[in-house]
Amino acid sequence: MASKAAARGLRPRHGARMVSRRGWGPGLLALAFACSSSPSQSGGGVDAAAGETAAGASEDAGTINVAPLVVDPGPPGVQAVNVAYTTVTLCRPGTTVCQTIDHVEVDTGSVGLRIISSVLDASLMLPQETAANGSPLIECYQYADGYNWGPVVTADVHMGGELAAALPLQIAGGAASTPVPSGCSGAGTEEDTVSDLGGNGIVGLGYESTDCGSSCASTTSPKLGSYYACAGSTCTASGVPLAGQVQNPIALFTRDNNGVAVELPSIDSAGAATVTGSLIFGIGTAPNNGLGAAQVITIDTNTGSFTTVFGGQVLAASFIDSGSLSYSFPDSTLAPCTGNQTGFYCPTSTVGLMATNEGFNRVNIPTSFSVANATTLYASGDAAFDDLAITAFAPGYFDWGLPFFYGRTVFTAISAAMTPAGPGPYFAY
Amino acid sequence: MPPRAARVVVCLALAIAAPSEARAALGGDAASIAVDSATLGGTRAILGATGWEVHALRLPSGTLVHEYLRGGKVFAVAWGGPALPDLRLLLGVYFEPYVQSPQSRGTGHHHMRLVATPEWVVQSAGHHESFVGRAWLPKQLPAGFDLDTVRAW
């Protein structure tokens, strides 16, 4: 509850400026690049005039599907390590009343857009979704370390030059007067402030198109701990049709809607203060998003997992996830860190390692990676590391976190979406 | 009446007598897991082991929960499946310290959390619709107990 009080006390102080827009062509792209080219400006406000263009401006098919990525310390007070952020623009559906928000975490390990309520300008007045019984629809979204609790609203969401019209999204912390049901709060820590979440929001661009799916659509026994119909302070679990659930914005784009490529440059093994890259929407839908030499590994449609073979271990629940700040895998030979980095690996010198990722399609990709001393890396004060690794306490998985993405283009294809390499879900790199 | 049936009857009786009493699972006694069973709504099986017992609970969400007991006390729990269980019930008195702990392994790292103290350890990991975790009391582990067996995945 303490964090809720903090959320109420916060005023919009970063990543938040209202802009009124008439057109969404290259102008938005210019706006996006303006953010991208000045990543040290965590305030992120963009002059409305800079983003204005005449309505009906023609789209540039080569770059309209690109949104900026930056790895930096994040909003003031966050001090993030290995978090990739992008910029999104939210508009009240069907209007030009909009707000551009920077430092939204890019997470291929979750699904759906969530914005911290204290960042959102209340005058946007995004329409609240209602449950089947007419009460406001409030969602609990769970992570391994906690949860977001807040109402489901709709907005026209722009990423790069793409538009997801009337996208259902969550306003995290936007239901502070409604007590969090125990089936939600039992997940761990409430992450409804900028500092608790580590960003002004998070956008899940994982392999699914909705954030819960059929188990939340059931009207008779909806999945617990997800969607609630809340009348006053009384909330009851509520089934929500797929179209009303918080959506992967990519799935609602009118084009380039079958997946995404995350593209980050190689960095020095000692770390980097800031890294800029690109989110490229679509797979094989435009000149800039072909698979090229990338190999496809298909994944379990229920869990998103594939198999990593590493050091003689067969890790069948492995996954690729831009939202994890480090590699995570079991290795009894690497020296463990002590002190503040307990849990991470701390070899005396950087170690080069090799693993093989195997998809359900039996495609094998030998993959090299390196592990450096985490205590040394953290002491550098940098924000980006391609060799940060932590132990995996549960045998059976290898988490290919953000370090894996540097120097690669990593594709995530959405379930059942057709691509030149066949339908998703899959990863490719 | 065979011992197992007797235990089930006792557990059911306790659950009915104290349905809202969410006593700790971790660190709690056998009655506390009966409360878990009633509250979490799962189906339970008791697996024999030498020196300790493992109670397996399949929740309606599909998530599997294992509770490890010795001498009627829960010394470890584990979970795995498409949704997190209610950790407030599973971790009991250790839930609030876990939630409040600054040991979150870095801001923005939503897919893993490790918190270790001399008295208790909680480890949670996973991603969209695929979660695993475990917790234990280091000072209450039976002699010869292998922590690698604390798993529900």
Coordinates of C-alpha atoms in Angstrom, one line a residue:
Chain A
M1 CA 0.0 0.0 0.0
A2 CA 2.9 2.3 0.6
S3 CA 3.8 2.4 -3.0
K4 CA 0.2 3.3 -3.8
A5 CA 0.4 6.4 -1.6
A6 CA 3.6 7.3 -3.4
A7 CA 1.9 6.9 -6.7
R8 CA -0.8 9.3 -5.7
G9 CA 1.8 11.8 -4.6
L10 CA 3.7 11.8 -7.8
R11 CA 3.2 14.4 -10.4
P12 CA 3.9 14.0 -14.0
R13 CA 7.5 15.0 -14.2
H14 CA 9.0 13.2 -17.1
G15 CA 8.1 11.6 -20.3
A16 CA 4.9 13.5 -20.4
R17 CA 3.9 16.3 -22.6
M18 CA 0.6 16.8 -24.2
V19 CA 0.7 17.3 -27.9
S20 CA -2.1 18.0 -30.3
R21 CA -1.7 16.3 -33.6
R22 CA -3.4 16.4 -36.9
G23 CA -1.5 13.9 -39.0
W24 CA 0.6 10.8 -38.4
G25 CA 3.1 10.4 -41.2
P26 CA 6.8 11.0 -41.2
G27 CA 6.1 13.7 -38.6
L28 CA 5.8 11.1 -36.0
L29 CA 8.9 9.4 -37.3
A30 CA 10.7 12.7 -36.8
L31 CA 9.4 12.9 -33.3
A32 CA 10.6 9.4 -32.6
F33 CA 14.0 10.1 -34.0
A34 CA 14.2 13.3 -32.0
C35 CA 13.8 11.2 -28.9
S36 CA 16.2 8.6 -30.1
S37 CA 19.0 11.1 -31.0
S38 CA 18.9 12.7 -27.6
P39 CA 18.7 9.8 -25.2
S40 CA 20.4 11.7 -22.4
Q41 CA 17.3 13.9 -22.2
S42 CA 15.3 11.7 -19.9
G43 CA 12.6 14.3 -19.7
G44 CA 11.7 13.3 -23.2
G45 CA 9.2 16.1 -23.9
V46 CA 9.0 16.9 -27.6
D47 CA 7.9 20.2 -28.9
A48 CA 4.6 19.7 -30.5
A49 CA 5.5 21.8 -33.5
A50 CA 8.4 19.5 -34.3
G51 CA 6.1 16.6 -34.6
E52 CA 3.4 18.3 -36.7
T53 CA 2.9 17.6 -40.3
A54 CA 0.1 18.2 -42.7
A55 CA -2.6 15.6 -42.5
G56 CA -2.4 13.0 -45.2
A57 CA 1.4 13.1 -45.7
S58 CA 2.6 10.1 -47.5
E59 CA 4.2 7.3 -45.6
D60 CA 7.8 6.3 -46.1
A61 CA 7.4 2.5 -46.5
G62 CA 11.1 2.0 -45.6
T63 CA 11.1 3.4 -42.2
I64 CA 7.5 3.9 -41.1
N65 CA 7.8 0.7 -39.2
V66 CA 10.7 1.8 -37.0
A67 CA 10.5 3.0 -33.4
P68 CA 13.5 4.1 -31.4
L69 CA 15.3 2.0 -28.8
V70 CA 17.6 3.3 -26.1
V71 CA 19.4 1.5 -23.3
D72 CA 20.2 4.1 -20.7
P73 CA 19.8 4.7 -16.9
G74 CA 16.1 5.3 -17.4
P75 CA 13.9 8.0 -15.9
P76 CA 15.3 10.1 -13.0
G77 CA 15.9 8.0 -9.9
V78 CA 15.7 4.6 -11.7
Q79 CA 19.4 3.8 -12.5
A80 CA 18.4 1.0 -14.8
V81 CA 20.9 -1.6 -16.1
N82 CA 20.2 -3.3 -19.4
V83 CA 16.7 -2.0 -19.9
A84 CA 15.7 -1.2 -23.4
Y85 CA 13.3 1.7 -23.7
T86 CA 11.1 3.0 -26.5
T87 CA 8.7 6.0 -27.0
V88 CA 5.0 5.7 -27.5
T89 CA 2.3 8.2 -28.2
L90 CA -1.2 7.7 -26.7
C91 CA -4.2 9.6 -28.1
R92 CA -7.8 9.6 -26.9
P93 CA -9.4 7.3 -29.5
G94 CA -10.5 9.2 -32.6
T95 CA -9.1 12.5 -31.5
T96 CA -5.9 14.5 -31.7
V97 CA -5.5 14.8 -28.0
C98 CA -2.3 13.0 -27.4
Q99 CA 0.6 12.5 -25.1
T100 CA 4.1 11.2 -26.0
I101 CA 5.8 9.1 -23.3
D102 CA 9.4 8.1 -23.4
H103 CA 11.3 5.4 -21.4
V104 CA 8.7 2.7 -21.9
E105 CA 10.4 -0.6 -21.3
V106 CA 10.5 -3.0 -24.2
D107 CA 9.7 -6.5 -23.0
T108 CA 9.5 -9.4 -25.4
G109 CA 8.8 -11.6 -22.3
S110 CA 5.4 -10.2 -21.7
V111 CA 2.4 -8.9 -23.7
G112 CA 0.6 -5.6 -23.6
L113 CA 1.1 -1.9 -23.0
R114 CA 1.1 -0.6 -19.4
I115 CA 1.6 3.0 -18.5
I116 CA 2.3 4.2 -14.9
S117 CA -0.7 6.4 -13.9
S118 CA 1.4 9.2 -12.4
V119 CA 3.0 9.8 -15.8
L120 CA -0.3 10.0 -17.6
D121 CA -1.8 13.4 -18.1
A122 CA -5.3 13.2 -16.7
S123 CA -6.7 15.5 -19.3
L124 CA -6.2 12.7 -21.9
M125 CA -9.3 11.1 -20.4
L126 CA -8.8 7.7 -21.9
P127 CA -12.1 5.8 -21.9
Q128 CA -12.4 3.1 -19.3
E129 CA -13.3 -0.4 -20.4
T130 CA -16.2 -2.0 -18.6
A131 CA -16.7 -5.7 -17.6
A132 CA -19.7 -7.7 -18.8
N133 CA -21.6 -6.6 -15.7
G134 CA -21.1 -3.0 -16.5
S135 CA -18.5 -2.3 -13.7
P136 CA -15.1 -0.9 -14.4
L137 CA -12.6 -3.5 -15.7
I138 CA -9.4 -3.6 -13.6
E139 CA -6.5 -5.9 -14.3
C140 CA -3.9 -7.6 -12.3
Y141 CA -0.9 -8.4 -14.5
Q142 CA 1.7 -10.7 -12.8
Y143 CA 5.5 -10.8 -13.3
A144 CA 7.8 -13.2 -11.5
D145 CA 8.6 -10.4 -9.0
G146 CA 5.3 -8.7 -8.6
Y147 CA 2.4 -7.2 -10.4
N148 CA 0.7 -4.2 -12.0
W149 CA -2.9 -3.3 -10.8
G150 CA -4.9 -0.8 -12.7
P151 CA -7.8 -0.1 -15.0
V152 CA -8.1 -1.2 -18.6
V153 CA -8.6 1.8 -21.0
T154 CA -8.4 2.3 -24.7
A155 CA -6.2 4.6 -26.7
D156 CA -4.9 5.1 -30.2
V157 CA -1.3 4.1 -29.8
H158 CA 1.4 5.2 -32.1
M159 CA 4.8 3.5 -32.2
G160 CA 7.1 4.8 -34.9
G161 CA 4.8 5.4 -37.8
E162 CA 2.5 2.5 -36.9
L163 CA -1.0 2.9 -35.3
A164 CA -2.8 0.5 -33.0
A165 CA -6.3 2.1 -33.0
A166 CA -8.4 1.8 -29.8
L167 CA -5.8 -0.4 -28.2
P168 CA -6.8 -1.9 -24.8
L169 CA -4.0 -1.1 -22.3
Q170 CA -3.5 -0.9 -18.6
I171 CA -3.0 2.2 -16.5
A172 CA -0.8 0.8 -13.7
G173 CA -1.6 2.3 -10.4
G174 CA -4.7 4.0 -11.8
A175 CA -7.1 2.2 -9.4
A176 CA -5.5 3.3 -6.2
S177 CA -8.8 3.7 -4.4
T178 CA -9.7 0.1 -5.1
P179 CA -8.1 -2.4 -2.8
V180 CA -5.9 -5.0 -4.6
P181 CA -7.6 -8.4 -4.3
S182 CA -5.5 -10.9 -2.5
G183 CA -5.3 -13.2 -5.5
C184 CA -3.4 -10.4 -7.2
S185 CA -1.3 -8.9 -4.4
G186 CA -0.1 -12.4 -3.6
A187 CA 2.2 -12.3 -6.6
G188 CA 4.7 -10.1 -4.8
T189 CA 5.6 -6.4 -5.0
E190 CA 3.3 -3.8 -6.5
E191 CA 5.1 -2.1 -9.3
D192 CA 2.8 0.8 -10.1
T193 CA 5.3 3.6 -9.7
V194 CA 8.1 4.7 -12.1
S195 CA 10.8 3.7 -9.6
D196 CA 9.2 0.4 -8.8
L197 CA 8.6 -0.5 -12.5
G198 CA 11.9 1.0 -13.7
G199 CA 10.3 3.0 -16.4
N200 CA 7.3 5.2 -17.4
G201 CA 5.6 2.1 -18.6
I202 CA 6.3 -1.2 -20.2
V203 CA 5.3 -2.5 -23.6
G204 CA 5.1 -6.3 -23.9
L205 CA 5.9 -7.4 -27.5
G206 CA 5.9 -11.1 -26.8
Y207 CA 4.8 -14.0 -29.1
E208 CA 1.1 -13.7 -28.2
S209 CA -1.5 -11.2 -29.3
T210 CA -3.4 -10.9 -26.0
D211 CA -2.1 -10.8 -22.5
C212 CA -4.2 -13.7 -21.1
G213 CA -6.0 -15.5 -23.9
S214 CA -8.8 -18.0 -23.7
S215 CA -8.4 -18.8 -20.0
C216 CA -9.4 -15.2 -19.2
A217 CA -12.2 -15.2 -21.7
S218 CA -14.2 -17.8 -19.9
T219 CA -17.4 -16.3 -18.4
T220 CA -18.0 -19.3 -16.1
S221 CA -14.5 -19.8 -14.6
P222 CA -12.2 -17.1 -15.6
K223 CA -8.5 -17.4 -14.7
L224 CA -7.9 -16.0 -11.2
G225 CA -5.6 -13.2 -10.6
S226 CA -6.1 -11.5 -13.9
Y227 CA -9.2 -9.4 -14.8
Y228 CA -11.7 -8.1 -12.2
A229 CA -15.0 -6.3 -12.4
C230 CA -14.9 -3.7 -9.6
A231 CA -17.9 -2.0 -8.1
G232 CA -16.6 0.4 -5.5
S233 CA -14.0 -1.5 -3.5
T234 CA -15.5 -4.9 -4.3
C235 CA -13.8 -6.8 -7.1
T236 CA -14.8 -10.1 -8.6
A237 CA -13.0 -12.1 -11.2
S238 CA -14.4 -11.4 -14.6
G239 CA -14.2 -13.1 -18.0
V240 CA -13.0 -10.8 -20.7
P241 CA -13.4 -11.5 -24.5
L242 CA -10.1 -11.7 -26.3
A243 CA -10.7 -8.3 -28.0
G244 CA -11.2 -6.6 -24.7
Q245 CA -8.0 -7.9 -23.1
V246 CA -4.8 -5.9 -23.1
Q247 CA -3.3 -6.5 -26.5
N248 CA 0.1 -6.7 -28.0
P249 CA 0.0 -3.4 -29.9
I250 CA 1.7 -5.0 -32.9
A251 CA -1.2 -7.3 -33.4
L252 CA -3.5 -4.3 -33.9
F253 CA -1.3 -2.6 -36.5
T254 CA -2.9 -2.5 -39.9
R255 CA 0.4 -3.5 -41.4
D256 CA 3.7 -5.0 -40.2
N257 CA 1.6 -6.9 -37.6
N258 CA 3.2 -10.4 -37.6
G259 CA 6.1 -9.7 -35.2
V260 CA 9.0 -7.5 -34.4
A261 CA 12.8 -7.3 -34.7
V262 CA 14.9 -5.9 -31.9
E263 CA 18.1 -4.4 -33.2
L264 CA 20.9 -3.3 -31.0
P265 CA 24.6 -2.7 -32.0
S266 CA 27.6 -4.5 -30.6
I267 CA 29.0 -2.9 -27.5
D268 CA 32.4 -3.0 -25.7
S269 CA 32.7 -5.9 -23.3
A270 CA 33.4 -3.4 -20.5
G271 CA 30.0 -1.8 -21.0
A272 CA 28.4 1.3 -22.5
A273 CA 26.8 4.3 -20.9
T274 CA 24.1 4.5 -23.6
V275 CA 23.1 2.4 -26.6
T276 CA 20.7 3.3 -29.3
G277 CA 18.9 0.8 -31.6
S278 CA 15.7 0.2 -33.4
L279 CA 12.4 -1.7 -33.0
I280 CA 11.4 -2.8 -36.4
F281 CA 7.8 -3.9 -36.8
G282 CA 6.8 -6.8 -39.1
I283 CA 8.8 -9.8 -40.4
G284 CA 9.3 -9.8 -44.2
T285 CA 6.7 -7.1 -44.7
A286 CA 9.0 -4.3 -45.8
P287 CA 12.5 -3.8 -47.3
N288 CA 14.0 -3.3 -43.8
N289 CA 12.6 -6.4 -42.0
G290 CA 13.5 -9.5 -43.9
L291 CA 14.8 -12.5 -42.1
G292 CA 17.9 -12.6 -44.2
A293 CA 20.3 -15.0 -42.8
A294 CA 18.5 -15.3 -39.5
Q295 CA 17.6 -18.9 -38.5
V296 CA 14.1 -19.7 -37.2
I297 CA 13.6 -21.7 -34.0
T298 CA 9.9 -22.4 -33.3
I299 CA 8.7 -22.4 -29.7
D300 CA 6.1 -24.1 -27.5
T301 CA 2.8 -22.3 -28.2
N302 CA 1.8 -22.4 -24.5
T303 CA 5.0 -21.4 -22.8
G304 CA 7.1 -19.7 -25.5
S305 CA 10.0 -22.1 -24.6
F306 CA 12.6 -23.9 -26.7
T307 CA 15.6 -26.1 -25.7
T308 CA 19.1 -24.8 -24.9
V309 CA 21.9 -27.3 -24.6
F310 CA 24.6 -25.9 -22.5
G311 CA 27.5 -27.6 -20.7
G312 CA 26.0 -31.0 -21.1
Q313 CA 22.7 -29.8 -19.7
V314 CA 19.4 -30.0 -21.7
L315 CA 17.4 -26.9 -20.6
A316 CA 14.0 -27.5 -22.1
A317 CA 12.2 -24.4 -20.7
S318 CA 14.6 -21.8 -22.3
F319 CA 13.5 -18.4 -23.7
I320 CA 14.6 -15.2 -25.3
D321 CA 13.5 -12.1 -23.4
S322 CA 14.5 -8.4 -23.8
G323 CA 12.9 -7.7 -20.4
S324 CA 15.5 -9.7 -18.5
L325 CA 18.6 -7.6 -17.6
S326 CA 21.0 -10.5 -17.8
Y327 CA 21.6 -14.0 -19.1
S328 CA 20.3 -16.5 -16.6
F329 CA 21.5 -20.1 -16.6
P330 CA 22.9 -22.8 -14.3
D331 CA 26.7 -23.3 -14.3
S332 CA 28.5 -24.8 -11.3
T333 CA 31.9 -23.9 -12.7
L334 CA 31.6 -20.1 -12.9
A335 CA 32.6 -18.2 -9.7
P336 CA 29.6 -16.7 -7.9
C337 CA 29.6 -13.0 -6.8
T338 CA 29.3 -11.9 -3.2
G339 CA 27.9 -8.8 -1.6
N340 CA 25.5 -6.7 -3.6
Q341 CA 25.8 -8.9 -6.7
T342 CA 25.1 -12.2 -4.9
G343 CA 23.5 -14.5 -7.4
F344 CA 25.4 -13.1 -10.4
Y345 CA 28.5 -14.7 -11.8
C346 CA 31.9 -13.2 -11.1
P347 CA 34.6 -14.9 -13.1
T348 CA 38.1 -13.3 -12.5
S349 CA 38.3 -12.6 -16.3
T350 CA 35.7 -12.6 -19.0
V351 CA 34.8 -16.1 -20.2
G352 CA 33.6 -17.0 -23.7
L353 CA 31.0 -19.7 -23.7
M354 CA 28.9 -21.6 -26.3
A355 CA 25.4 -23.1 -26.2
T356 CA 23.0 -24.5 -28.8
N357 CA 19.5 -23.4 -29.1
E358 CA 17.1 -25.9 -30.6
G359 CA 13.6 -25.2 -31.8
F360 CA 10.6 -27.5 -32.0
N361 CA 11.4 -27.4 -35.7
R362 CA 14.7 -29.2 -34.9
V363 CA 16.7 -26.3 -36.2
N364 CA 19.9 -25.9 -34.1
I365 CA 21.7 -22.6 -33.7
P366 CA 25.1 -22.7 -32.1
T367 CA 25.3 -19.5 -30.1
S368 CA 28.3 -17.9 -28.4
F369 CA 28.1 -15.5 -25.5
S370 CA 30.4 -14.2 -22.8
V371 CA 30.3 -13.7 -19.1
A372 CA 32.2 -11.0 -17.2
N373 CA 32.6 -10.2 -13.6
A374 CA 29.3 -8.6 -12.5
T375 CA 30.7 -6.7 -9.6
T376 CA 33.2 -5.1 -11.9
L377 CA 30.5 -4.3 -14.4
Y378 CA 28.2 -2.7 -11.9
A379 CA 31.1 -0.7 -10.4
S380 CA 31.5 1.0 -13.8
G381 CA 28.3 2.8 -13.6
D382 CA 27.4 2.0 -17.2
A383 CA 23.9 1.1 -18.2
A384 CA 24.5 -1.5 -20.9
F385 CA 26.4 -4.8 -20.7
D386 CA 26.6 -7.7 -23.1
D387 CA 28.2 -10.1 -20.7
L388 CA 26.1 -9.8 -17.5
A389 CA 24.9 -13.2 -16.2
I390 CA 23.0 -14.5 -13.2
T391 CA 22.5 -18.0 -11.8
A392 CA 19.3 -19.9 -12.7
F393 CA 18.1 -21.4 -9.5
A394 CA 15.6 -23.6 -11.1
P395 CA 17.2 -26.3 -13.2
G396 CA 15.8 -26.5 -16.7
Y397 CA 16.0 -23.1 -18.3
F398 CA 18.3 -20.6 -20.0
D399 CA 17.0 -17.0 -20.1
W400 CA 18.6 -15.2 -23.0
G401 CA 18.1 -11.7 -21.6
L402 CA 19.1 -8.3 -23.1
P403 CA 22.9 -9.1 -23.2
F404 CA 22.0 -11.5 -26.0
F405 CA 20.5 -8.7 -28.1
Y406 CA 23.6 -6.6 -28.5
G407 CA 25.1 -7.1 -32.0
R408 CA 22.1 -9.0 -33.2
T409 CA 18.8 -8.6 -34.8
V410 CA 16.4 -10.8 -32.9
F411 CA 12.9 -11.5 -34.3
T412 CA 9.8 -12.5 -32.3
A413 CA 6.9 -13.8 -34.4
I414 CA 3.4 -13.7 -33.0
S415 CA 1.3 -16.9 -32.6
A416 CA -0.6 -17.8 -35.8
A417 CA 0.6 -14.8 -37.7
M418 CA 1.9 -15.7 -41.1
T419 CA 5.5 -14.8 -42.0
P420 CA 7.8 -15.7 -44.9
A421 CA 9.2 -18.5 -42.7
G422 CA 5.7 -19.8 -41.8
P423 CA 3.4 -19.0 -38.9
G424 CA 4.5 -17.9 -35.5
P425 CA 5.3 -18.3 -32.7
Y426 CA 9.0 -18.4 -33.2
F427 CA 12.2 -16.6 -32.5
A428 CA 14.8 -16.0 -35.2
Y429 CA 18.3 -14.5 -35.2
Chain B
M1 CA -8.9 -46.0 9.3
P2 CA -5.6 -45.8 7.4
P3 CA -3.4 -42.9 8.5
R4 CA -3.7 -41.0 5.2
A5 CA -7.5 -41.1 5.4
A6 CA -7.4 -40.0 9.0
R7 CA -5.2 -37.1 8.1
V8 CA -7.5 -36.0 5.3
V9 CA -10.5 -36.0 7.7
V10 CA -8.5 -34.0 10.2
C11 CA -7.4 -31.5 7.6
L12 CA -10.9 -31.1 6.3
A13 CA -12.2 -30.6 9.8
L14 CA -9.6 -27.9 10.4
A15 CA -10.3 -26.3 7.1
I16 CA -14.0 -26.1 7.9
A17 CA -13.4 -24.9 11.4
A18 CA -11.1 -22.1 10.3
P19 CA -11.7 -21.3 6.7
S20 CA -10.5 -17.7 6.9
E21 CA -7.4 -18.4 9.1
A22 CA -4.6 -18.0 6.6
R23 CA -1.8 -19.3 8.8
A24 CA 1.6 -19.6 7.3
A25 CA 2.4 -22.5 5.0
L26 CA 6.2 -21.9 5.1
G27 CA 7.1 -22.3 8.8
G28 CA 3.6 -23.3 9.6
D29 CA 2.2 -26.6 10.7
A30 CA 0.3 -29.2 8.8
A31 CA -3.0 -27.5 9.6
S32 CA -1.8 -24.4 7.7
I33 CA -1.5 -26.3 4.5
A34 CA -5.0 -27.6 5.0
V35 CA -6.1 -24.0 5.1
D36 CA -4.1 -23.5 1.9
S37 CA -5.9 -26.3 0.3
A38 CA -9.3 -24.9 1.2
T39 CA -8.4 -21.3 0.3
L40 CA -6.5 -22.0 -2.9
G41 CA -9.1 -24.5 -4.0
G42 CA -6.7 -27.1 -5.4
T43 CA -6.6 -30.9 -5.2
R44 CA -4.0 -32.5 -3.0
A45 CA -1.9 -35.6 -3.0
I46 CA 0.6 -36.6 -0.4
L47 CA 3.8 -38.2 -1.6
G48 CA 5.9 -40.3 0.7
A49 CA 9.6 -39.6 1.2
T50 CA 12.2 -40.7 3.7
G51 CA 12.4 -38.3 6.7
W52 CA 9.9 -35.8 5.2
E53 CA 6.7 -35.5 3.4
V54 CA 5.8 -33.8 0.1
H55 CA 2.3 -32.5 -0.3
A56 CA 1.4 -31.7 -4.0
L57 CA -1.4 -29.3 -4.7
R58 CA -2.8 -28.7 -8.2
L59 CA -4.4 -25.2 -8.3
P60 CA -7.4 -24.4 -10.6
S61 CA -5.0 -22.2 -12.6
G62 CA -3.0 -25.4 -13.5
T63 CA -0.1 -24.3 -11.3
L64 CA 1.5 -27.1 -9.2
V65 CA 2.5 -26.4 -5.6
H66 CA 4.7 -28.6 -3.5
E67 CA 4.9 -28.2 0.3
Y68 CA 7.7 -30.0 2.2
L69 CA 7.0 -31.1 5.8
R70 CA 9.0 -32.6 8.6
G71 CA 7.5 -33.3 12.0
G72 CA 4.4 -31.5 10.9
K73 CA 6.2 -28.3 10.0
V74 CA 6.5 -26.8 6.5
F75 CA 10.2 -26.1 5.8
A76 CA 10.0 -25.5 2.0
V77 CA 7.6 -24.8 -0.8
A78 CA 7.9 -24.8 -4.5
W79 CA 5.6 -23.8 -7.4
G80 CA 5.5 -24.0 -11.2
G81 CA 2.9 -23.3 -13.8
P82 CA 1.0 -20.7 -15.9
A83 CA 0.2 -18.4 -12.9
L84 CA 1.8 -17.4 -9.6
P85 CA 0.1 -19.0 -6.6
D86 CA -1.0 -16.6 -3.8
L87 CA 2.4 -16.2 -2.2
R88 CA 0.9 -14.5 0.8
L89 CA -0.6 -17.9 1.7
L90 CA 2.3 -20.0 0.7
L91 CA 5.0 -17.9 2.3
G92 CA 3.0 -16.9 5.3
V93 CA 4.9 -14.7 7.7
Y94 CA 7.8 -14.5 5.2
F95 CA 5.6 -12.9 2.5
E96 CA 5.8 -9.3 3.8
P97 CA 9.6 -9.4 4.4
Y98 CA 9.9 -10.8 0.8
V99 CA 7.8 -8.1 -0.7
Q100 CA 9.6 -5.3 1.2
S101 CA 13.1 -6.6 0.6
P102 CA 15.3 -4.3 -1.4
Q103 CA 17.0 -7.3 -2.9
S104 CA 15.2 -7.2 -6.2
R105 CA 18.2 -7.9 -8.4
G106 CA 18.0 -4.7 -10.3
T107 CA 15.3 -2.4 -11.4
G108 CA 13.4 -3.4 -14.5
H109 CA 14.2 -7.1 -14.0
H110 CA 10.6 -8.4 -13.8
H111 CA 11.4 -12.0 -14.7
M112 CA 13.5 -13.0 -11.7
R113 CA 13.7 -12.2 -8.0
L114 CA 16.1 -13.7 -5.5
V115 CA 16.0 -12.8 -1.9
A116 CA 18.2 -14.7 0.6
T117 CA 18.5 -14.1 4.3
P118 CA 20.0 -16.5 6.9
E119 CA 16.5 -17.4 8.0
W120 CA 14.6 -17.7 4.8
V121 CA 15.2 -17.8 1.0
V122 CA 12.7 -17.0 -1.8
Q123 CA 13.5 -17.4 -5.5
S124 CA 10.9 -16.6 -8.2
A125 CA 11.4 -16.6 -12.0
G126 CA 9.5 -16.8 -15.2
H127 CA 7.9 -15.0 -18.0
H128 CA 4.6 -14.6 -19.6
E129 CA 2.3 -17.5 -18.4
S130 CA 5.3 -19.6 -17.3
F131 CA 6.4 -19.2 -13.7
V132 CA 8.6 -21.2 -11.3
G133 CA 9.8 -20.6 -7.8
R134 CA 10.7 -22.0 -4.4
A135 CA 11.3 -20.9 -0.9
W136 CA 12.8 -22.6 2.2
L137 CA 14.0 -22.1 5.7
P138 CA 17.8 -23.0 5.7
K139 CA 17.9 -23.7 9.4
Q140 CA 15.0 -26.1 9.3
L141 CA 16.2 -28.4 6.5
P142 CA 16.3 -32.1 7.5
A143 CA 19.8 -33.6 7.5
G144 CA 20.7 -34.9 4.1
F145 CA 18.0 -33.0 2.4
D146 CA 18.8 -32.0 -1.3
L147 CA 17.6 -28.5 -2.1
D148 CA 17.5 -29.5 -5.8
T149 CA 14.5 -31.6 -5.0
V150 CA 12.5 -28.5 -4.0
R151 CA 10.8 -28.0 -7.3
A152 CA 7.4 -28.1 -8.8
W153 CA 8.3 -28.0 -12.5

